[in-house]
Coordinates of C-alpha atoms in Angstrom, one line a residue:
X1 CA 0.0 0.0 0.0
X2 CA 1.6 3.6 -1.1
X3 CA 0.1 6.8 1.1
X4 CA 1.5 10.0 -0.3
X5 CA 1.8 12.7 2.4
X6 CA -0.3 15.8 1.9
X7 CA 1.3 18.7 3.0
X8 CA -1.2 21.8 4.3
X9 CA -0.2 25.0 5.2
X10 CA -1.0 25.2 9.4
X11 CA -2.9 28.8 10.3
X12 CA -3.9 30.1 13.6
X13 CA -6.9 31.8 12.3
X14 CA -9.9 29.1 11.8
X15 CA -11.8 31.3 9.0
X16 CA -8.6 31.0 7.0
X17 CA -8.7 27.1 7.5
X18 CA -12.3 27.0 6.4
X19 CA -11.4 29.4 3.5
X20 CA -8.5 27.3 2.4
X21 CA -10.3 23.8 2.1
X22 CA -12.8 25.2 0.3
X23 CA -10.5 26.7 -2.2
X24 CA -9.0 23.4 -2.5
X25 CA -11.7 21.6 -3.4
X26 CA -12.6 24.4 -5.9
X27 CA -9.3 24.1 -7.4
X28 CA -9.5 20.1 -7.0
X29 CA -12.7 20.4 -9.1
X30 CA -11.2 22.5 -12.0
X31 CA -8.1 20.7 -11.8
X32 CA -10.7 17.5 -12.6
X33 CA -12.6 18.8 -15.2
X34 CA -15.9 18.4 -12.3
X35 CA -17.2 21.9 -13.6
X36 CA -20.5 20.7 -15.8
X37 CA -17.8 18.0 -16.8
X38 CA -15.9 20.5 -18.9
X39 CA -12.1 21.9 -18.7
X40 CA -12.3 25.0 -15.6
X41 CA -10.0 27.0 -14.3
X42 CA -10.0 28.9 -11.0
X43 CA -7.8 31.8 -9.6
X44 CA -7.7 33.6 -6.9
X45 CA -6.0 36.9 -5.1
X46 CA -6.7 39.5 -2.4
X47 CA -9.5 40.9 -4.3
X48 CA -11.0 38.3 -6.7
X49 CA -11.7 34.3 -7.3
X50 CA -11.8 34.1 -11.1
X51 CA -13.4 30.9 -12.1
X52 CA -13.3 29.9 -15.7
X53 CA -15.4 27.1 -17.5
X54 CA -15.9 25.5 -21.1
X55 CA -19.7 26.3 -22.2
X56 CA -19.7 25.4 -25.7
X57 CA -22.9 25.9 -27.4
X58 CA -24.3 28.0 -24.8
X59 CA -25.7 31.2 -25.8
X60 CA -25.7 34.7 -22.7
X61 CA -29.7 34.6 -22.9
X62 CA -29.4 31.0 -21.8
X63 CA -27.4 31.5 -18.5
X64 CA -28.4 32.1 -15.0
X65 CA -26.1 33.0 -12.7
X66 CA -27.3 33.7 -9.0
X67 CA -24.8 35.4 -6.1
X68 CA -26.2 34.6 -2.4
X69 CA -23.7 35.6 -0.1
X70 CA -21.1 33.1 -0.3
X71 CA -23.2 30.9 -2.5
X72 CA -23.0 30.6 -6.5
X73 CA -25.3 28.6 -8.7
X74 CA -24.9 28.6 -12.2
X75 CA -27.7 27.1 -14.7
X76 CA -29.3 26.8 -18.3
X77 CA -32.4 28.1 -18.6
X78 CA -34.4 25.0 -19.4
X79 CA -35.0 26.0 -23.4
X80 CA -31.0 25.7 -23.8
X81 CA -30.0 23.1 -26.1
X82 CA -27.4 21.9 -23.4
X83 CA -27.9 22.0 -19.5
X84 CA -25.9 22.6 -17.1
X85 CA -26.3 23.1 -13.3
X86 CA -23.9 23.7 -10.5
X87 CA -23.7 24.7 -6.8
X88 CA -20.5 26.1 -5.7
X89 CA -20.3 27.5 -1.8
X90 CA -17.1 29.5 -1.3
X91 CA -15.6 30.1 2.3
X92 CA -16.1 34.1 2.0
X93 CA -19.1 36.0 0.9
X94 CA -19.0 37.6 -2.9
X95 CA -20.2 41.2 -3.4
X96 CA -22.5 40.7 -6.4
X97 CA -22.4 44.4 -7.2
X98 CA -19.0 44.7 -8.0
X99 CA -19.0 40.5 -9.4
X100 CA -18.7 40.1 -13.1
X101 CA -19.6 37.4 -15.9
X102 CA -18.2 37.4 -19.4
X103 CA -19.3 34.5 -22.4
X104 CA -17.0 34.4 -25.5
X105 CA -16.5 31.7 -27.4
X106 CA -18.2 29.2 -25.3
X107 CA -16.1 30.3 -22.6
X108 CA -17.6 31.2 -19.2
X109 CA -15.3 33.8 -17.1
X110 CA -16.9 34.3 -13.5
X111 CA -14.7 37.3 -11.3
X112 CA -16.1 37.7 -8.1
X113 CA -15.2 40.0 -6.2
X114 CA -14.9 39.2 -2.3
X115 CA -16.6 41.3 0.7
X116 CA -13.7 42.5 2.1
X117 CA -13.7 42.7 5.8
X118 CA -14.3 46.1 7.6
X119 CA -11.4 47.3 10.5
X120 CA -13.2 47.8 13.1
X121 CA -10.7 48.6 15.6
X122 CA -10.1 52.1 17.0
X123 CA -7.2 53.5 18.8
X124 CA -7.3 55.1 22.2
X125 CA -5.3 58.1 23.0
X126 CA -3.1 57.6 26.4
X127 CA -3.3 60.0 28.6

């Protein structure tokens, strides 16, 4: 029997851990071909995940695409010649209003921008 070691990168902070699996298994996914069983892509950096998929045959008036929080389903509307359907829940919540989606060429390019967190710390004069 062979076990390969996995090697993770240890963080103190557990919304980082959470954050981090779930990016893995979206990147597991694309690196798979899981996405509506098409070639994906995902990227990610302070601002954005970027997630790319094959959609051939797919026209723009056929796609849904719904933002809830941290929460992104994609679909066909059900007079598309092909259907697709996927849930994907991300580990940080998307702001929808500053999100984009682009088609071309049967390619679906998703940039979601994350809700970045607000500082709420405030600093006390000494006296």
């Amino acid at each position: 029997m062979l076990f390969v070691p996995a090697l993770r990168r240890s963080t103190f902070v557990p919304s980082l851990r959470a954050f981090d699996r779930s990016l893995d298994r979206v990147f597991d996914h694309a690196a798979r071909g899981r996405f509506f069983g098409e070639a994906a892509e995902a990227t990610q950096d302070d601002k954005f995940i970027e997630l790319t998929f094959d959609m051939p045959g797919v026209a723009r008036e056929q796609l849904s695409i719904g933002i809830e929080g941290n929460v992104v389903r994609i679909e066909t509307l059900a007079e598309a010649k092909r259907q697709y359907k996927a849930v994907y829940e991300l580990a940080q919540d998307i702001d929808a209003s500053a999100s984009e989606a682009k088609l071309e060429h049967g390619v679906l390019t998703l940039k979601l921008a994350k809700v970045q967190p607000q500082d709420r710390s405030v600093k006390l004069t000494v006296n």
